[in-house]
PDB file of C-alpha atoms in Angstrom:
ATOM      1  CA  MET A   1      91.717 -54.369  -5.732  1.00  0.00           C
ATOM      2  CA  SER A   2      88.616 -55.858  -7.281  1.00  0.00           C
ATOM      3  CA  ALA A   3      88.351 -57.340 -10.739  1.00  0.00           C
ATOM      4  CA  ALA A   4      86.586 -55.156 -13.279  1.00  0.00           C
ATOM      5  CA  GLY A   5      82.933 -56.058 -13.485  1.00  0.00           C
ATOM      6  CA  SER A   6      79.462 -54.726 -13.921  1.00  0.00           C
ATOM      7  CA  THR A   7      78.950 -53.900 -10.230  1.00  0.00           C
ATOM      8  CA  GLY A   8      82.060 -51.731  -9.826  1.00  0.00           C
ATOM      9  CA  THR A   9      81.632 -50.084 -13.207  1.00  0.00           C
ATOM     10  CA  ALA A  10      77.982 -49.262 -12.560  1.00  0.00           C
ATOM     11  CA  ARG A  11      78.850 -47.733  -9.192  1.00  0.00           C
ATOM     12  CA  ALA A  12      81.568 -45.582 -10.768  1.00  0.00           C
ATOM     13  CA  ARG A  13      79.076 -44.309 -13.351  1.00  0.00           C
ATOM     14  CA  ALA A  14      76.132 -43.821 -11.033  1.00  0.00           C
ATOM     15  CA  GLU A  15      77.732 -41.739  -8.281  1.00  0.00           C
ATOM     16  CA  PRO A  16      78.649 -38.236  -9.470  1.00  0.00           C
ATOM     17  CA  ILE A  17      82.022 -36.996  -8.286  1.00  0.00           C
ATOM     18  CA  ARG A  18      81.567 -34.175  -5.802  1.00  0.00           C
ATOM     19  CA  SER A  19      82.393 -30.693  -7.062  1.00  0.00           C
ATOM     20  CA  ASP A  20      85.189 -30.034  -4.597  1.00  0.00           C
ATOM     21  CA  ALA A  21      88.851 -30.855  -4.132  1.00  0.00           C
ATOM     22  CA  THR A  22      88.087 -34.246  -2.546  1.00  0.00           C
ATOM     23  CA  GLY A  23      86.933 -35.354  -6.001  1.00  0.00           C
ATOM     24  CA  VAL A  24      90.566 -36.137  -6.933  1.00  0.00           C
ATOM     25  CA  GLU A  25      90.778 -38.779  -4.208  1.00  0.00           C
ATOM     26  CA  GLN A  26      87.331 -40.078  -5.177  1.00  0.00           C
ATOM     27  CA  ILE A  27      88.479 -40.568  -8.753  1.00  0.00           C
ATOM     28  CA  PHE A  28      91.487 -42.652  -7.807  1.00  0.00           C
ATOM     29  CA  THR A  29      89.366 -44.774  -5.461  1.00  0.00           C
ATOM     30  CA  ALA A  30      86.720 -45.298  -8.157  1.00  0.00           C
ATOM     31  CA  LEU A  31      89.381 -46.322 -10.661  1.00  0.00           C
ATOM     32  CA  ARG A  32      90.858 -48.852  -8.265  1.00  0.00           C
ATOM     33  CA  GLU A  33      87.415 -50.388  -7.761  1.00  0.00           C
ATOM     34  CA  VAL A  34      87.049 -51.193 -11.470  1.00  0.00           C
ATOM     35  CA  SER A  35      90.667 -52.166 -12.146  1.00  0.00           C
ATOM     36  CA  SER A  36      92.093 -55.588 -12.899  1.00  0.00           C
ATOM     37  CA  PRO A  37      95.618 -57.038 -13.110  1.00  0.00           C
ATOM     38  CA  ALA A  38      95.030 -58.147 -16.701  1.00  0.00           C
ATOM     39  CA  GLU A  39      93.996 -54.644 -17.758  1.00  0.00           C
ATOM     40  CA  ARG A  40      96.902 -53.132 -15.842  1.00  0.00           C
ATOM     41  CA  ASP A  41      99.361 -55.218 -17.838  1.00  0.00           C
ATOM     42  CA  LYS A  42      97.612 -54.274 -21.085  1.00  0.00           C
ATOM     43  CA  VAL A  43      97.670 -50.547 -20.309  1.00  0.00           C
ATOM     44  CA  ALA A  44     101.257 -50.659 -19.056  1.00  0.00           C
ATOM     45  CA  ARG A  45     102.472 -52.189 -22.327  1.00  0.00           C
ATOM     46  CA  ARG A  46     101.235 -49.248 -24.385  1.00  0.00           C
ATOM     47  CA  LEU A  47     102.556 -46.461 -22.145  1.00  0.00           C
ATOM     48  CA  PRO A  48     105.519 -44.542 -23.598  1.00  0.00           C
ATOM     49  CA  PRO A  49     108.649 -45.686 -21.726  1.00  0.00           C
ATOM     50  CA  ASP A  50     109.689 -42.139 -20.851  1.00  0.00           C
ATOM     51  CA  SER A  51     106.214 -40.883 -19.881  1.00  0.00           C
ATOM     52  CA  GLY A  52     106.690 -41.184 -16.116  1.00  0.00           C
ATOM     53  CA  LEU A  53     103.314 -42.943 -15.918  1.00  0.00           C
ATOM     54  CA  ALA A  54     102.086 -46.087 -14.205  1.00  0.00           C
ATOM     55  CA  ALA A  55      98.887 -48.001 -14.925  1.00  0.00           C
ATOM     56  CA  VAL A  56      95.986 -48.541 -12.526  1.00  0.00           C
ATOM     57  CA  GLY A  57      94.477 -51.077 -14.906  1.00  0.00           C
ATOM     58  CA  VAL A  58      91.140 -49.709 -16.115  1.00  0.00           C
ATOM     59  CA  ARG A  59      89.423 -49.992 -19.496  1.00  0.00           C
ATOM     60  CA  MET A  60      89.092 -46.735 -21.417  1.00  0.00           C
ATOM     61  CA  ARG A  61      85.310 -47.054 -21.507  1.00  0.00           C
ATOM     62  CA  ASP A  62      85.257 -47.039 -17.710  1.00  0.00           C
ATOM     63  CA  VAL A  63      87.771 -44.193 -17.546  1.00  0.00           C
ATOM     64  CA  PHE A  64      85.582 -42.034 -19.785  1.00  0.00           C
ATOM     65  CA  ASP A  65      82.400 -42.982 -17.920  1.00  0.00           C
ATOM     66  CA  LEU A  66      84.063 -41.860 -14.731  1.00  0.00           C
ATOM     67  CA  ALA A  67      85.282 -38.634 -16.355  1.00  0.00           C
ATOM     68  CA  LYS A  68      81.751 -37.871 -17.493  1.00  0.00           C
ATOM     69  CA  SER A  69      80.514 -38.239 -13.923  1.00  0.00           C
ATOM     70  CA  ALA A  70      83.312 -35.884 -12.801  1.00  0.00           C
ATOM     71  CA  THR A  71      82.528 -33.107 -15.276  1.00  0.00           C
ATOM     72  CA  GLY A  72      81.184 -31.000 -12.389  1.00  0.00           C
ATOM     73  CA  LEU A  73      84.636 -30.750 -10.834  1.00  0.00           C
ATOM     74  CA  PRO A  74      85.983 -27.205 -10.921  1.00  0.00           C
ATOM     75  CA  VAL A  75      88.558 -26.536 -13.605  1.00  0.00           C
ATOM     76  CA  SER A  76      90.991 -25.697 -10.798  1.00  0.00           C
ATOM     77  CA  SER A  77      90.969 -29.395  -9.798  1.00  0.00           C
ATOM     78  CA  VAL A  78      92.121 -30.625 -13.203  1.00  0.00           C
ATOM     79  CA  PRO A  79      95.837 -29.812 -12.746  1.00  0.00           C
ATOM     80  CA  ASP A  80      95.849 -32.077  -9.672  1.00  0.00           C
ATOM     81  CA  LEU A  81      94.546 -34.911 -11.842  1.00  0.00           C
ATOM     82  CA  LEU A  82      97.085 -34.192 -14.560  1.00  0.00           C
ATOM     83  CA  ALA A  83      99.907 -34.264 -12.008  1.00  0.00           C
ATOM     84  CA  SER A  84      99.083 -37.829 -10.940  1.00  0.00           C
ATOM     85  CA  ARG A  85     101.592 -40.569 -11.718  1.00  0.00           C
ATOM     86  CA  TRP A  86      98.692 -42.790 -12.767  1.00  0.00           C
ATOM     87  CA  TYR A  87      97.878 -42.820 -16.465  1.00  0.00           C
ATOM     88  CA  GLU A  88      94.141 -43.318 -15.976  1.00  0.00           C
ATOM     89  CA  VAL A  89      93.897 -40.446 -13.467  1.00  0.00           C
ATOM     90  CA  ARG A  90      95.568 -38.107 -15.941  1.00  0.00           C
ATOM     91  CA  MET A  91      93.228 -39.369 -18.658  1.00  0.00           C
ATOM     92  CA  VAL A  92      90.236 -38.550 -16.454  1.00  0.00           C
ATOM     93  CA  GLY A  93      91.609 -35.008 -16.122  1.00  0.00           C
ATOM     94  CA  VAL A  94      92.065 -34.671 -19.880  1.00  0.00           C
ATOM     95  CA  ALA A  95      88.599 -36.117 -20.555  1.00  0.00           C
ATOM     96  CA  VAL A  96      87.019 -33.776 -18.003  1.00  0.00           C
ATOM     97  CA  LEU A  97      88.397 -30.860 -20.031  1.00  0.00           C
ATOM     98  CA  ASP A  98      86.945 -32.406 -23.185  1.00  0.00           C
ATOM     99  CA  PHE A  99      83.521 -33.079 -21.646  1.00  0.00           C
ATOM    100  CA  LYS A 100      83.371 -29.569 -20.226  1.00  0.00           C
ATOM    101  CA  ALA A 101      84.217 -28.143 -23.660  1.00  0.00           C
ATOM    102  CA  ARG A 102      81.261 -30.039 -25.147  1.00  0.00           C
ATOM    103  CA  ARG A 103      78.731 -28.307 -22.921  1.00  0.00           C
ATOM    104  CA  ARG A 104      76.255 -26.093 -24.698  1.00  0.00           C
ATOM    105  CA  GLY A 105      76.138 -22.457 -23.702  1.00  0.00           C
ATOM    106  CA  LEU A 106      79.672 -22.447 -22.319  1.00  0.00           C
ATOM    107  CA  SER A 107      80.832 -18.886 -21.810  1.00  0.00           C
ATOM    108  CA  GLU A 108      83.891 -17.449 -23.514  1.00  0.00           C
ATOM    109  CA  GLN A 109      85.519 -17.107 -20.096  1.00  0.00           C
ATOM    110  CA  ASP A 110      84.926 -20.785 -19.346  1.00  0.00           C
ATOM    111  CA  ARG A 111      86.303 -21.861 -22.731  1.00  0.00           C
ATOM    112  CA  ARG A 112      89.408 -19.779 -22.144  1.00  0.00           C
ATOM    113  CA  ALA A 113      89.868 -21.370 -18.714  1.00  0.00           C
ATOM    114  CA  LEU A 114      89.807 -24.867 -20.257  1.00  0.00           C
ATOM    115  CA  TYR A 115      92.225 -23.791 -22.985  1.00  0.00           C
ATOM    116  CA  GLU A 116      94.633 -22.262 -20.478  1.00  0.00           C
ATOM    117  CA  VAL A 117      94.597 -25.279 -18.161  1.00  0.00           C
ATOM    118  CA  TYR A 118      95.407 -27.514 -21.128  1.00  0.00           C
ATOM    119  CA  LEU A 119      98.333 -25.401 -22.358  1.00  0.00           C
ATOM    120  CA  ASP A 120      99.662 -24.461 -18.914  1.00  0.00           C
ATOM    121  CA  ASN A 121      99.899 -28.145 -18.026  1.00  0.00           C
ATOM    122  CA  HIS A 122     101.012 -29.453 -21.397  1.00  0.00           C
ATOM    123  CA  TYR A 123     104.247 -30.762 -19.904  1.00  0.00           C
ATOM    124  CA  LEU A 124     102.097 -33.291 -18.012  1.00  0.00           C
ATOM    125  CA  LEU A 125     100.490 -34.580 -21.221  1.00  0.00           C
ATOM    126  CA  THR A 126     103.122 -37.243 -21.719  1.00  0.00           C
ATOM    127  CA  ALA A 127     101.153 -39.732 -23.857  1.00  0.00           C
ATOM    128  CA  TRP A 128      99.799 -39.170 -27.366  1.00  0.00           C
ATOM    129  CA  ASP A 129      96.230 -40.150 -26.497  1.00  0.00           C
ATOM    130  CA  PHE A 130      95.968 -37.321 -23.955  1.00  0.00           C
ATOM    131  CA  ILE A 131      96.507 -34.963 -26.878  1.00  0.00           C
ATOM    132  CA  ASP A 132      94.016 -36.686 -29.140  1.00  0.00           C
ATOM    133  CA  ARG A 133      91.284 -36.685 -26.513  1.00  0.00           C
ATOM    134  CA  ALA A 134      91.221 -32.967 -25.777  1.00  0.00           C
ATOM    135  CA  ALA A 135      93.151 -30.899 -28.324  1.00  0.00           C
ATOM    136  CA  PRO A 136      90.391 -30.617 -30.983  1.00  0.00           C
ATOM    137  CA  ARG A 137      87.632 -29.245 -28.713  1.00  0.00           C
ATOM    138  CA  VAL A 138      89.664 -27.606 -25.964  1.00  0.00           C
ATOM    139  CA  VAL A 139      92.265 -25.920 -28.183  1.00  0.00           C
ATOM    140  CA  GLY A 140      90.993 -26.034 -31.767  1.00  0.00           C
ATOM    141  CA  ALA A 141      87.409 -25.023 -31.052  1.00  0.00           C
ATOM    142  CA  TYR A 142      88.554 -22.204 -28.773  1.00  0.00           C
ATOM    143  CA  LEU A 143      90.796 -20.764 -31.497  1.00  0.00           C
ATOM    144  CA  LEU A 144      88.177 -21.095 -34.227  1.00  0.00           C
ATOM    145  CA  ASP A 145      87.349 -17.368 -34.115  1.00  0.00           C
ATOM    146  CA  LYS A 146      90.764 -16.194 -32.900  1.00  0.00           C
ATOM    147  CA  SER A 147      94.353 -15.866 -34.045  1.00  0.00           C
ATOM    148  CA  ARG A 148      95.932 -19.206 -34.869  1.00  0.00           C
ATOM    149  CA  GLN A 149      99.358 -18.019 -33.749  1.00  0.00           C
ATOM    150  CA  PRO A 150      99.331 -20.339 -30.701  1.00  0.00           C
ATOM    151  CA  LEU A 151      99.140 -23.317 -33.081  1.00  0.00           C
ATOM    152  CA  TYR A 152     102.138 -22.064 -35.045  1.00  0.00           C
ATOM    153  CA  ASP A 153     104.058 -21.578 -31.799  1.00  0.00           C
ATOM    154  CA  LEU A 154     103.260 -25.153 -30.794  1.00  0.00           C
ATOM    155  CA  ALA A 155     104.221 -26.422 -34.247  1.00  0.00           C
ATOM    156  CA  ARG A 156     107.691 -24.894 -33.770  1.00  0.00           C
ATOM    157  CA  SER A 157     108.164 -26.472 -30.341  1.00  0.00           C
ATOM    158  CA  GLU A 158     111.069 -28.807 -29.660  1.00  0.00           C
ATOM    159  CA  VAL A 159     108.589 -31.114 -27.858  1.00  0.00           C
ATOM    160  CA  ALA A 160     106.961 -33.623 -30.205  1.00  0.00           C
ATOM    161  CA  LEU A 161     103.701 -33.818 -28.246  1.00  0.00           C
ATOM    162  CA  GLU A 162     103.314 -30.045 -28.402  1.00  0.00           C
ATOM    163  CA  ARG A 163     103.695 -30.268 -32.162  1.00  0.00           C
ATOM    164  CA  ARG A 164     101.074 -33.029 -32.103  1.00  0.00           C
ATOM    165  CA  THR A 165      98.713 -30.660 -30.294  1.00  0.00           C
ATOM    166  CA  ALA A 166      99.176 -28.105 -33.080  1.00  0.00           C
ATOM    167  CA  ILE A 167      98.061 -30.431 -35.869  1.00  0.00           C
ATOM    168  CA  THR A 168      95.470 -32.309 -33.796  1.00  0.00           C
ATOM    169  CA  ALA A 169      93.790 -29.081 -32.681  1.00  0.00           C
ATOM    170  CA  ALA A 170      93.561 -28.231 -36.376  1.00  0.00           C
ATOM    171  CA  PHE A 171      91.142 -31.148 -36.842  1.00  0.00           C
ATOM    172  CA  TRP A 172      88.439 -28.867 -35.455  1.00  0.00           C
ATOM    173  CA  LEU A 173      89.299 -26.112 -37.917  1.00  0.00           C
ATOM    174  CA  ILE A 174      89.105 -28.575 -40.813  1.00  0.00           C
ATOM    175  CA  GLY A 175      85.725 -29.837 -39.646  1.00  0.00           C
ATOM    176  CA  SER A 176      84.526 -26.245 -39.697  1.00  0.00           C
ATOM    177  CA  GLY A 177      85.643 -25.856 -43.314  1.00  0.00           C
ATOM    178  CA  ASP A 178      88.709 -23.742 -42.528  1.00  0.00           C
ATOM    179  CA  LEU A 179      91.621 -25.275 -44.448  1.00  0.00           C
ATOM    180  CA  GLU A 180      94.203 -22.519 -44.797  1.00  0.00           C
ATOM    181  CA  ASP A 181      95.858 -22.794 -41.388  1.00  0.00           C
ATOM    182  CA  PRO A 182      95.633 -26.606 -41.190  1.00  0.00           C
ATOM    183  CA  LEU A 183      97.353 -26.919 -44.572  1.00  0.00           C
ATOM    184  CA  THR A 184     100.042 -24.470 -43.512  1.00  0.00           C
ATOM    185  CA  LEU A 185     100.598 -26.431 -40.287  1.00  0.00           C
ATOM    186  CA  ALA A 186     100.752 -29.656 -42.288  1.00  0.00           C
ATOM    187  CA  ARG A 187     103.421 -28.137 -44.534  1.00  0.00           C
ATOM    188  CA  MET A 188     105.443 -27.182 -41.451  1.00  0.00           C
ATOM    189  CA  LEU A 189     105.204 -30.684 -39.990  1.00  0.00           C
ATOM    190  CA  VAL A 190     105.089 -32.842 -43.108  1.00  0.00           C
ATOM    191  CA  ALA A 191     108.636 -34.158 -42.647  1.00  0.00           C
ATOM    192  CA  ASP A 192     108.698 -34.094 -38.844  1.00  0.00           C
ATOM    193  CA  PRO A 193     111.110 -36.686 -37.380  1.00  0.00           C
ATOM    194  CA  SER A 194     108.557 -37.959 -34.851  1.00  0.00           C
ATOM    195  CA  PRO A 195     105.817 -40.473 -35.753  1.00  0.00           C
ATOM    196  CA  TRP A 196     103.789 -38.854 -32.960  1.00  0.00           C
ATOM    197  CA  VAL A 197     103.537 -35.895 -35.334  1.00  0.00           C
ATOM    198  CA  THR A 198     103.585 -37.286 -38.868  1.00  0.00           C
ATOM    199  CA  LYS A 199     100.720 -39.726 -38.299  1.00  0.00           C
ATOM    200  CA  PRO A 200      98.264 -37.010 -37.220  1.00  0.00           C
ATOM    201  CA  VAL A 201      99.513 -34.915 -40.149  1.00  0.00           C
ATOM    202  CA  GLY A 202      98.315 -37.749 -42.378  1.00  0.00           C
ATOM    203  CA  THR A 203      94.997 -37.854 -40.535  1.00  0.00           C
ATOM    204  CA  ALA A 204      94.572 -34.084 -40.857  1.00  0.00           C
ATOM    205  CA  LEU A 205      95.231 -34.264 -44.595  1.00  0.00           C
ATOM    206  CA  ARG A 206      92.730 -37.090 -45.004  1.00  0.00           C
ATOM    207  CA  GLN A 207      90.162 -34.857 -43.299  1.00  0.00           C
ATOM    208  CA  VAL A 208      91.103 -31.992 -45.631  1.00  0.00           C
ATOM    209  CA  GLY A 209      90.261 -34.308 -48.512  1.00  0.00           C
ATOM    210  CA  THR A 210      86.739 -34.859 -47.193  1.00  0.00           C
ATOM    211  CA  VAL A 211      86.181 -31.090 -47.365  1.00  0.00           C
ATOM    212  CA  ASP A 212      88.137 -30.301 -50.544  1.00  0.00           C
ATOM    213  CA  GLU A 213      89.676 -33.252 -52.359  1.00  0.00           C
ATOM    214  CA  GLN A 214      91.499 -31.045 -54.839  1.00  0.00           C
ATOM    215  CA  ALA A 215      93.224 -29.201 -51.989  1.00  0.00           C
ATOM    216  CA  LEU A 216      94.498 -32.550 -50.708  1.00  0.00           C
ATOM    217  CA  VAL A 217      95.664 -33.667 -54.168  1.00  0.00           C
ATOM    218  CA  ASP A 218      97.470 -30.354 -54.694  1.00  0.00           C
ATOM    219  CA  PHE A 219      99.198 -30.754 -51.326  1.00  0.00           C
ATOM    220  CA  LEU A 220     100.270 -34.310 -52.114  1.00  0.00           C
ATOM    221  CA  ASN A 221     101.550 -33.300 -55.542  1.00  0.00           C
ATOM    222  CA  ARG A 222     103.900 -30.851 -53.863  1.00  0.00           C
ATOM    223  CA  HIS A 223     104.879 -32.757 -50.722  1.00  0.00           C
ATOM    224  CA  HIS A 224     104.331 -36.506 -51.043  1.00  0.00           C
ATOM    225  CA  GLN A 225     108.038 -37.235 -51.436  1.00  0.00           C
ATOM    226  CA  GLU A 226     108.726 -35.597 -48.074  1.00  0.00           C
ATOM    227  CA  MET A 227     106.119 -37.658 -46.207  1.00  0.00           C
ATOM    228  CA  THR A 228     106.679 -40.862 -44.299  1.00  0.00           C
ATOM    229  CA  SER A 229     104.904 -43.895 -45.728  1.00  0.00           C
ATOM    230  CA  PRO A 230     102.407 -44.210 -42.822  1.00  0.00           C
ATOM    231  CA  SER A 231     101.503 -40.533 -43.067  1.00  0.00           C
ATOM    232  CA  LEU A 232     101.125 -40.682 -46.826  1.00  0.00           C
ATOM    233  CA  ARG A 233      98.957 -43.786 -46.682  1.00  0.00           C
ATOM    234  CA  LEU A 234      96.684 -42.114 -44.148  1.00  0.00           C
ATOM    235  CA  ALA A 235      96.443 -38.922 -46.176  1.00  0.00           C
ATOM    236  CA  ALA A 236      95.573 -40.727 -49.414  1.00  0.00           C
ATOM    237  CA  SER A 237      93.414 -43.490 -47.949  1.00  0.00           C
ATOM    238  CA  ASN A 238      90.094 -42.023 -49.117  1.00  0.00           C
ATOM    239  CA  LEU A 239      91.228 -41.170 -52.636  1.00  0.00           C
ATOM    240  CA  ASP A 240      90.208 -43.357 -55.553  1.00  0.00           C
ATOM    241  CA  ASP A 241      92.658 -46.047 -56.600  1.00  0.00           C
ATOM    242  CA  ALA A 242      94.004 -44.227 -59.629  1.00  0.00           C
ATOM    243  CA  THR A 243      94.656 -40.980 -57.751  1.00  0.00           C
ATOM    244  CA  ARG A 244      96.134 -42.737 -54.748  1.00  0.00           C
ATOM    245  CA  ALA A 245      98.514 -44.679 -56.984  1.00  0.00           C
ATOM    246  CA  GLN A 246     100.135 -41.413 -58.054  1.00  0.00           C
ATOM    247  CA  PHE A 247     101.477 -40.905 -54.541  1.00  0.00           C
ATOM    248  CA  ILE A 248     101.796 -44.189 -52.674  1.00  0.00           C
ATOM    249  CA  ARG A 249     105.260 -45.688 -52.887  1.00  0.00           C
ATOM    250  CA  PRO A 250     105.304 -49.472 -53.449  1.00  0.00           C
ATOM    251  CA  ARG A 251     106.212 -51.402 -50.311  1.00  0.00           C
ATOM    252  CA  ARG A 252     109.518 -53.214 -50.492  1.00  0.00           C
TER     253      ARG A 252
END
């Protein structure tokens, strides 16, 4: 295992991953080449204890550079990446979905394939940052002109990370000026018992406020007492001091 450095990182970026099944093995090898014990310890400390994941030890910048070079992999290869026990390999798989979704001129069939791979393998998305990387473009953007029922189904899930997908995918809807479903999802999840859910609810509401501040204030007037303090602080963080003071509970 070599220490992370400019030579290994440059090689990982410069050599495109082949568009065939052997790309999965290439990805793990490329990650090992730019890993370091210090980074492995750092990554391992932030992994959820029940995620079933182990750390290779690679900086996120290098992981995403590698994922960008692997965007040519077929979508059918992504589940193999997501099934890896290595956190960074799974993150490459998630980021490949995200990078593919960013491509201009992507067909409806291709967008649906990305969406289906994400949802069909959701049980392998065992860390919150997998959700945050791909849910907005892969799920939210796909549903922009479709029924939002899948988001409501996810919001009712017993699995906290599936509920996180519901509200995080809604970020894309908010950015497109569509607030009705995101606000409804936020109402459903406003008092969720998991911080993996309530924090992105706060982020979603903050984004609502950038589109329609009065819609955010109305929501907070009705629901601020149900919200956790971190979620409420996030939601109100862009409001002026006087308005924010109406909702933020003093810290004890």
